[in-house]
Each structure stands twice: as C-alpha cells, then as structure tokens.
Amino acid sequence: MDSLEQNLRDIEEQLQSVQNQTQIEMLFAQQANELFEKNLLAFKQYFPDIYEKFVAFEPSDKFQLLVNTNGSANIIDYDTGVPMYGESPDEQVDSQVQATFEQPTFSNVDYSFVEHLDNDDDFIHTDLVISLGKVYNKAKNALSQNTVVKGKFPGCIIFGVGLGFHLNKLLNEIDAAFINIFEPNEDYFYGSLFCFDWADYLARIDKNGSYLYLSIGVSEDETYRTLFERVESFGPFGISNAFLYQHYPSMNMDKVIQKLIANYHQFFM
C-alpha cells in the first residue's frame, strides 16, 4: 500500500510539474510575442532592411526556442544539439562577461618596428617616421599595457548574438564609438527578437551617439570583408583599439577573430 501511495504522489507531482511548466510557457509566449512586435517596430525605424527581412521570417527546422523551468528563455545550439544556456542564463552571461573583462582580447596595431626602418635612400619622411617610432617605443616601455575594459573605447566588436542576454551588460560597461555586431546564424537572431529588448538597446545607443553596425547571416569571409569595408567608410582610427567579445563557441567565429587579429594592420594601410 505504501508503494502504491508513493507512486500516486509521484504521478501527482509530475502532473503538477507539467501543469506549472505549461503555465510558464504560456506566459512566456504572450510576453515574447509582445516583445517581438515591439522590436520589429524599432528595427523598422533604425534598420528597415532588418525589419523587412524578419517581419515574415521562417526559421529552419532546427530552430527550437525553449523555456526553462524558471521562465527564462533558451535555444538549442545547432552545433552541439544541446541548450545554449543553463537554467539561469542571466547569471551565466554575467560570469561570461566578467571572465572576458578579466582577460580581455583587444585588436590594435603595434608600431614598435617603425623605429628600426631602413632609410638607405635618405628620405626626410622616413627619418621623421623613425623619430616617431622612437617616441612610440619610449612610451610603450614606460607605460603599462591596458587590461581594463571600462569607459570609452574607439570600437567594440561582438561576435554572436545568441538570444542577446550579454548585449546590455557590455553596453553598461563600454562606451564605444563604433559597435559592430556579427551573428552568422539568422535563426539565433530571430530568436533574440522574442527574448531581448532590442528596442531599448537601439534607443540607448542612439542616445549615446554611438554608431551601431549589424551583420546578420553573413559567412566567415563576408564578416571580415564587411568589417574591412566599414573601416574604409568611417576611418581606421575609429577602431584603433577595439575590444573583441565572443558570445558562444563557434569554429567559424574563431577563424574570423584570429584572422582579424593577425591582419589588423591592414585596416591602417
């Protein structure tokens, strides 16, 4: 009898859990659809091309937007087949952002070599450049390298939107003149329209006077080429010192970041 009663209690708890989850998902769906409409109107104002693309967008069969037991959003990672986030995405992203700030990745140009240029033809211009190189190296040797990610930055390059949980956290800490966001997976960005308040984010950037560039659904080669074209447009010194942030693991994004760091000097040639 005890065993039967225990089984009945277990079944009752399971049914209650299913009912609770159903209610959580219904509430999430209502709020997510309202946020989606709000975001689309914001993109219609700021990025009409993105609005046109996603107002009637159909994601692939792989697309699975989930709701955790605490009501937070999640999505299945296409590469791994498992949820991109844990049960508490906000805490997870907090830890990720903090860890990135503690060991930040910057892209910049090292001009140490300029002091040692050859001037066999005795050009005055080259002599002046060598003099500048000496000043540069003197300052470089005297000053400690910046490892603090806070305040004003020329550029911020964000690889990966996911569901967007990290974007406000970065914006709270970094006042970047030029913000470049790349998301190669259109489905992920589509999911973020239901989960992240893009309308508020876009309005904040507009108020700050920053420039925001969004690239959604671009390939590895297109990502690099797009950034190169943007630098030609707004000038290389707009990203003379850029903070790089990668939101989720991706071999393609790893390649782009390594290519960017290795060839960063090309933006200034």
mmCIF file of C-alpha atoms in Angstrom:
data_model
loop_
_atom_site.group_PDB
_atom_site.id
_atom_site.type_symbol
_atom_site.label_atom_id
_atom_site.label_comp_id
_atom_site.label_asym_id
_atom_site.label_seq_id
_atom_site.Cartn_x
_atom_site.Cartn_y
_atom_site.Cartn_z
ATOM 1 C CA MET A 1 0.000 0.000 0.000
ATOM 2 C CA ASP A 2 2.826 2.370 0.885
ATOM 3 C CA SER A 3 4.385 1.742 -2.523
ATOM 4 C CA LEU A 4 1.078 2.477 -4.268
ATOM 5 C CA GLU A 5 0.611 5.712 -2.329
ATOM 6 C CA GLN A 6 4.150 6.788 -3.174
ATOM 7 C CA ASN A 7 3.538 6.076 -6.865
ATOM 8 C CA LEU A 8 0.347 8.120 -6.766
ATOM 9 C CA ARG A 9 2.154 11.011 -5.104
ATOM 10 C CA ASP A 10 4.909 10.831 -7.707
ATOM 11 C CA ILE A 11 2.364 10.901 -10.524
ATOM 12 C CA GLU A 12 0.539 13.814 -8.890
ATOM 13 C CA GLU A 13 3.797 15.765 -8.555
ATOM 14 C CA GLN A 14 4.676 15.064 -12.190
ATOM 15 C CA LEU A 15 1.265 16.243 -13.364
ATOM 16 C CA GLN A 16 1.595 19.378 -11.245
ATOM 17 C CA SER A 17 5.049 19.999 -12.664
ATOM 18 C CA VAL A 18 3.747 19.619 -16.225
ATOM 19 C CA GLN A 19 0.873 21.978 -15.449
ATOM 20 C CA ASN A 20 3.221 24.546 -13.927
ATOM 21 C CA GLN A 21 5.581 24.348 -16.916
ATOM 22 C CA THR A 22 2.648 24.747 -19.294
ATOM 23 C CA GLN A 23 1.557 27.907 -17.483
ATOM 24 C CA ILE A 24 5.131 29.247 -17.549
ATOM 25 C CA GLU A 25 5.382 28.595 -21.290
ATOM 26 C CA MET A 26 2.013 30.252 -21.970
ATOM 27 C CA LEU A 27 3.078 33.365 -20.044
ATOM 28 C CA PHE A 28 6.428 33.400 -21.842
ATOM 29 C CA ALA A 29 4.731 33.082 -25.242
ATOM 30 C CA GLN A 30 2.497 36.061 -24.504
ATOM 31 C CA GLN A 31 5.372 38.267 -23.338
ATOM 32 C CA ALA A 32 7.681 37.070 -26.121
ATOM 33 C CA ASN A 33 5.182 37.880 -28.865
ATOM 34 C CA GLU A 34 4.622 41.365 -27.434
ATOM 35 C CA LEU A 35 8.388 41.921 -27.307
ATOM 36 C CA PHE A 36 8.741 40.651 -30.880
ATOM 37 C CA GLU A 37 6.234 43.238 -32.144
ATOM 38 C CA LYS A 38 7.940 45.990 -30.160
ATOM 39 C CA ASN A 39 11.361 45.036 -31.531
ATOM 40 C CA LEU A 40 10.148 44.905 -35.120
ATOM 41 C CA LEU A 41 8.830 48.465 -34.854
ATOM 42 C CA ALA A 42 12.203 49.589 -33.505
ATOM 43 C CA PHE A 43 14.070 47.923 -36.366
ATOM 44 C CA LYS A 44 11.633 49.454 -38.820
ATOM 45 C CA GLN A 45 12.802 52.837 -37.501
ATOM 46 C CA TYR A 46 16.545 52.198 -37.175
ATOM 47 C CA PHE A 47 17.290 49.289 -39.567
ATOM 48 C CA PRO A 48 14.499 48.978 -42.161
ATOM 49 C CA ASP A 49 16.381 46.262 -44.065
ATOM 50 C CA ILE A 50 16.442 44.024 -40.986
ATOM 51 C CA TYR A 51 12.750 44.725 -40.378
ATOM 52 C CA GLU A 52 11.883 43.699 -43.938
ATOM 53 C CA LYS A 53 13.878 40.513 -43.612
ATOM 54 C CA PHE A 54 12.494 39.324 -40.274
ATOM 55 C CA VAL A 55 8.913 40.581 -40.270
ATOM 56 C CA ALA A 56 7.864 37.377 -42.052
ATOM 57 C CA PHE A 57 10.987 35.273 -41.430
ATOM 58 C CA GLU A 58 10.698 31.476 -41.384
ATOM 59 C CA PRO A 59 13.445 29.765 -39.340
ATOM 60 C CA SER A 60 14.872 26.390 -40.282
ATOM 61 C CA ASP A 61 13.615 23.068 -38.943
ATOM 62 C CA LYS A 62 16.465 23.084 -36.417
ATOM 63 C CA PHE A 63 15.073 26.137 -34.635
ATOM 64 C CA GLN A 64 13.985 25.320 -31.079
ATOM 65 C CA LEU A 65 13.249 28.152 -28.663
ATOM 66 C CA LEU A 66 12.854 26.745 -25.159
ATOM 67 C CA VAL A 67 11.571 27.954 -21.803
ATOM 68 C CA ASN A 68 13.479 26.966 -18.665
ATOM 69 C CA THR A 69 11.571 25.955 -15.536
ATOM 70 C CA ASN A 70 12.182 29.437 -14.072
ATOM 71 C CA GLY A 71 10.636 31.114 -17.127
ATOM 72 C CA SER A 72 13.896 32.225 -18.766
ATOM 73 C CA ALA A 73 14.457 31.660 -22.471
ATOM 74 C CA ASN A 74 16.827 29.166 -24.054
ATOM 75 C CA ILE A 75 17.649 27.876 -27.503
ATOM 76 C CA ILE A 76 19.168 24.714 -28.925
ATOM 77 C CA ASP A 77 22.701 25.233 -30.217
ATOM 78 C CA TYR A 78 22.866 23.924 -33.783
ATOM 79 C CA ASP A 79 26.484 22.767 -33.469
ATOM 80 C CA THR A 80 26.093 20.817 -30.221
ATOM 81 C CA GLY A 81 22.401 19.902 -30.201
ATOM 82 C CA VAL A 82 22.075 20.976 -26.564
ATOM 83 C CA PRO A 83 20.687 24.178 -24.997
ATOM 84 C CA MET A 84 22.983 27.166 -25.440
ATOM 85 C CA TYR A 85 22.314 28.350 -21.886
ATOM 86 C CA GLY A 86 21.799 26.761 -18.497
ATOM 87 C CA GLU A 87 18.824 27.184 -16.178
ATOM 88 C CA SER A 88 19.927 30.721 -15.290
ATOM 89 C CA PRO A 89 21.111 32.414 -18.497
ATOM 90 C CA ASP A 90 21.425 35.800 -16.818
ATOM 91 C CA GLU A 91 23.863 34.509 -14.207
ATOM 92 C CA GLN A 92 25.715 32.516 -16.857
ATOM 93 C CA VAL A 93 26.188 35.581 -19.050
ATOM 94 C CA ASP A 94 27.211 37.679 -16.019
ATOM 95 C CA SER A 95 30.020 35.197 -15.380
ATOM 96 C CA GLN A 96 30.994 35.124 -19.057
ATOM 97 C CA VAL A 97 31.206 38.902 -19.327
ATOM 98 C CA GLN A 98 33.192 39.167 -16.096
ATOM 99 C CA ALA A 99 35.615 36.440 -17.203
ATOM 100 C CA THR A 100 36.128 38.223 -20.531
ATOM 101 C CA PHE A 101 36.794 41.518 -18.764
ATOM 102 C CA GLU A 102 39.395 39.856 -16.548
ATOM 103 C CA GLN A 103 41.237 38.509 -19.608
ATOM 104 C CA PRO A 104 40.164 40.813 -22.440
ATOM 105 C CA THR A 105 41.085 40.488 -26.091
ATOM 106 C CA PHE A 106 41.987 43.714 -27.884
ATOM 107 C CA SER A 107 42.846 44.290 -31.505
ATOM 108 C CA ASN A 108 45.392 47.028 -32.093
ATOM 109 C CA VAL A 109 48.458 47.819 -34.141
ATOM 110 C CA ASP A 110 51.985 47.577 -32.734
ATOM 111 C CA TYR A 111 54.276 50.221 -34.233
ATOM 112 C CA SER A 112 57.442 49.059 -32.446
ATOM 113 C CA PHE A 113 59.101 48.174 -35.741
ATOM 114 C CA VAL A 114 58.892 51.752 -37.062
ATOM 115 C CA GLU A 115 61.958 52.850 -35.077
ATOM 116 C CA HIS A 116 64.083 50.290 -36.908
ATOM 117 C CA LEU A 117 63.116 51.128 -40.501
ATOM 118 C CA ASP A 118 65.920 51.324 -43.051
ATOM 119 C CA ASN A 119 66.457 54.652 -44.755
ATOM 120 C CA ASP A 120 69.074 53.808 -47.368
ATOM 121 C CA ASP A 121 67.724 56.462 -49.734
ATOM 122 C CA ASP A 122 67.933 59.167 -47.066
ATOM 123 C CA PHE A 123 64.293 60.266 -47.254
ATOM 124 C CA ILE A 124 63.276 63.025 -44.813
ATOM 125 C CA HIS A 125 59.860 61.403 -44.409
ATOM 126 C CA THR A 126 61.426 58.137 -43.300
ATOM 127 C CA ASP A 127 63.650 59.960 -40.801
ATOM 128 C CA LEU A 128 60.552 61.584 -39.292
ATOM 129 C CA VAL A 129 58.738 58.247 -39.114
ATOM 130 C CA ILE A 130 61.741 56.683 -37.354
ATOM 131 C CA SER A 131 61.706 59.554 -34.861
ATOM 132 C CA LEU A 132 58.053 58.907 -34.194
ATOM 133 C CA GLY A 133 58.870 55.227 -33.712
ATOM 134 C CA LYS A 134 61.394 56.101 -31.025
ATOM 135 C CA VAL A 135 58.813 58.197 -29.172
ATOM 136 C CA TYR A 136 56.293 55.369 -29.526
ATOM 137 C CA ASN A 137 58.666 52.752 -28.083
ATOM 138 C CA LYS A 138 59.702 55.044 -25.245
ATOM 139 C CA ALA A 139 56.068 55.497 -24.266
ATOM 140 C CA LYS A 140 55.339 51.796 -24.719
ATOM 141 C CA ASN A 141 58.214 50.809 -22.427
ATOM 142 C CA ALA A 142 57.263 53.362 -19.785
ATOM 143 C CA LEU A 143 53.529 52.685 -19.667
ATOM 144 C CA SER A 144 51.831 49.517 -18.536
ATOM 145 C CA GLN A 145 49.579 47.753 -21.011
ATOM 146 C CA ASN A 146 45.884 48.489 -20.594
ATOM 147 C CA THR A 147 43.888 45.460 -19.475
ATOM 148 C CA VAL A 148 40.850 47.315 -18.157
ATOM 149 C CA VAL A 149 37.648 47.168 -20.145
ATOM 150 C CA LYS A 150 35.634 50.143 -18.991
ATOM 151 C CA GLY A 151 34.629 53.604 -20.142
ATOM 152 C CA LYS A 152 35.214 54.978 -23.625
ATOM 153 C CA PHE A 153 36.581 52.794 -26.418
ATOM 154 C CA PRO A 154 37.034 53.511 -30.106
ATOM 155 C CA GLY A 155 35.486 50.194 -31.102
ATOM 156 C CA CYS A 156 33.672 47.153 -29.771
ATOM 157 C CA ILE A 157 33.305 44.084 -31.980
ATOM 158 C CA ILE A 158 30.816 41.480 -30.762
ATOM 159 C CA PHE A 159 30.738 38.041 -32.334
ATOM 160 C CA GLY A 160 27.476 36.248 -31.699
ATOM 161 C CA VAL A 161 24.061 37.492 -30.604
ATOM 162 C CA GLY A 162 22.574 34.241 -29.359
ATOM 163 C CA LEU A 163 19.471 35.424 -27.515
ATOM 164 C CA GLY A 164 21.081 38.772 -26.709
ATOM 165 C CA PHE A 165 21.490 38.453 -22.948
ATOM 166 C CA HIS A 166 25.032 39.869 -22.992
ATOM 167 C CA LEU A 167 24.430 42.990 -25.054
ATOM 168 C CA ASN A 168 23.122 45.288 -22.321
ATOM 169 C CA LYS A 169 25.792 44.096 -19.913
ATOM 170 C CA LEU A 170 28.509 45.124 -22.371
ATOM 171 C CA LEU A 171 26.806 48.423 -23.115
ATOM 172 C CA ASN A 172 26.662 49.210 -19.393
ATOM 173 C CA GLU A 173 30.447 48.950 -19.134
ATOM 174 C CA ILE A 174 31.755 50.111 -22.518
ATOM 175 C CA ASP A 175 31.004 53.399 -24.212
ATOM 176 C CA ALA A 176 32.199 52.520 -27.718
ATOM 177 C CA ALA A 177 32.066 54.963 -30.606
ATOM 178 C CA PHE A 178 31.613 52.145 -33.108
ATOM 179 C CA ILE A 179 29.799 48.916 -32.186
ATOM 180 C CA ASN A 180 29.941 46.063 -34.673
ATOM 181 C CA ILE A 181 27.753 43.015 -34.037
ATOM 182 C CA PHE A 182 28.053 39.870 -36.138
ATOM 183 C CA GLU A 183 25.631 36.940 -35.941
ATOM 184 C CA PRO A 184 26.166 34.327 -38.670
ATOM 185 C CA ASN A 185 23.046 32.355 -37.688
ATOM 186 C CA GLU A 186 19.858 34.129 -38.741
ATOM 187 C CA ASP A 187 17.734 31.784 -36.617
ATOM 188 C CA TYR A 188 19.548 32.829 -33.442
ATOM 189 C CA PHE A 189 18.947 36.492 -34.197
ATOM 190 C CA TYR A 190 15.300 35.719 -34.933
ATOM 191 C CA GLY A 191 15.061 34.042 -31.510
ATOM 192 C CA SER A 192 16.586 37.102 -29.855
ATOM 193 C CA LEU A 193 13.694 39.214 -31.174
ATOM 194 C CA PHE A 194 11.433 37.304 -28.760
ATOM 195 C CA CYS A 195 13.825 37.376 -25.800
ATOM 196 C CA PHE A 196 15.883 40.581 -25.805
ATOM 197 C CA ASP A 197 14.624 44.161 -25.703
ATOM 198 C CA TRP A 198 16.240 45.381 -28.896
ATOM 199 C CA ALA A 199 14.018 48.464 -28.895
ATOM 200 C CA ASP A 200 15.534 49.703 -25.644
ATOM 201 C CA TYR A 201 19.044 48.721 -26.754
ATOM 202 C CA LEU A 202 18.796 50.610 -30.037
ATOM 203 C CA ALA A 203 17.378 53.670 -28.293
ATOM 204 C CA ARG A 204 20.237 53.659 -25.759
ATOM 205 C CA ILE A 205 22.875 53.514 -28.489
ATOM 206 C CA ASP A 206 21.124 56.288 -30.389
ATOM 207 C CA LYS A 207 21.066 58.433 -27.252
ATOM 208 C CA ASN A 208 24.773 57.754 -26.629
ATOM 209 C CA GLY A 209 25.633 58.949 -30.122
ATOM 210 C CA SER A 210 27.392 55.698 -30.983
ATOM 211 C CA TYR A 211 27.350 54.021 -34.370
ATOM 212 C CA LEU A 212 25.883 50.511 -34.498
ATOM 213 C CA TYR A 213 26.561 48.108 -37.358
ATOM 214 C CA LEU A 214 24.655 44.835 -37.530
ATOM 215 C CA SER A 215 25.607 41.926 -39.785
ATOM 216 C CA ILE A 216 23.164 39.039 -39.638
ATOM 217 C CA GLY A 217 23.595 35.781 -41.524
ATOM 218 C CA VAL A 218 26.995 36.583 -43.022
ATOM 219 C CA SER A 219 29.643 33.967 -43.752
ATOM 220 C CA GLU A 220 33.163 33.811 -42.336
ATOM 221 C CA ASP A 221 34.706 35.571 -45.347
ATOM 222 C CA GLU A 222 31.871 38.099 -45.535
ATOM 223 C CA THR A 223 32.339 39.009 -41.879
ATOM 224 C CA TYR A 224 35.953 40.020 -42.399
ATOM 225 C CA ARG A 225 35.239 41.769 -45.684
ATOM 226 C CA THR A 226 32.280 43.647 -44.193
ATOM 227 C CA LEU A 227 34.359 44.942 -41.294
ATOM 228 C CA PHE A 228 37.117 45.989 -43.700
ATOM 229 C CA GLU A 229 34.585 47.937 -45.798
ATOM 230 C CA ARG A 230 33.190 49.655 -42.714
ATOM 231 C CA VAL A 231 36.643 50.783 -41.658
ATOM 232 C CA GLU A 232 37.101 52.306 -45.094
ATOM 233 C CA SER A 233 33.832 54.162 -44.526
ATOM 234 C CA PHE A 234 34.288 55.607 -41.019
ATOM 235 C CA GLY A 235 38.071 55.627 -40.877
ATOM 236 C CA PRO A 236 40.581 53.162 -39.367
ATOM 237 C CA PHE A 237 41.174 55.157 -36.192
ATOM 238 C CA GLY A 238 37.554 54.569 -35.251
ATOM 239 C CA ILE A 239 38.677 51.077 -34.261
ATOM 240 C CA SER A 240 42.303 51.885 -33.473
ATOM 241 C CA ASN A 241 41.780 49.977 -30.238
ATOM 242 C CA ALA A 242 38.849 47.576 -30.335
ATOM 243 C CA PHE A 243 37.539 45.244 -27.650
ATOM 244 C CA LEU A 244 36.604 41.809 -29.034
ATOM 245 C CA TYR A 245 33.874 39.702 -27.463
ATOM 246 C CA GLN A 246 32.762 36.207 -28.477
ATOM 247 C CA HIS A 247 29.436 35.110 -27.034
ATOM 248 C CA TYR A 248 29.289 31.395 -27.815
ATOM 249 C CA PRO A 249 31.801 28.816 -29.098
ATOM 250 C CA SER A 250 31.986 28.577 -32.882
ATOM 251 C CA MET A 251 34.817 27.362 -35.094
ATOM 252 C CA ASN A 252 33.842 29.806 -37.838
ATOM 253 C CA MET A 253 33.898 32.766 -35.468
ATOM 254 C CA ASP A 254 37.203 31.558 -34.016
ATOM 255 C CA LYS A 255 38.680 31.720 -37.520
ATOM 256 C CA VAL A 256 37.320 35.219 -38.112
ATOM 257 C CA ILE A 257 38.724 36.513 -34.813
ATOM 258 C CA GLN A 258 42.163 35.003 -35.424
ATOM 259 C CA LYS A 259 42.213 36.393 -38.961
ATOM 260 C CA LEU A 260 41.177 39.798 -37.652
ATOM 261 C CA ILE A 261 43.930 39.883 -35.023
ATOM 262 C CA ALA A 262 46.590 38.618 -37.445
ATOM 263 C CA ASN A 263 45.683 41.083 -40.198
ATOM 264 C CA TYR A 264 44.545 44.055 -38.154
ATOM 265 C CA HIS A 265 47.340 46.201 -39.555
ATOM 266 C CA GLN A 266 45.685 46.019 -42.977
ATOM 267 C CA PHE A 267 42.929 48.338 -41.745
ATOM 268 C CA PHE A 268 45.509 51.097 -41.314
ATOM 269 C CA MET A 269 47.444 50.722 -44.565
#
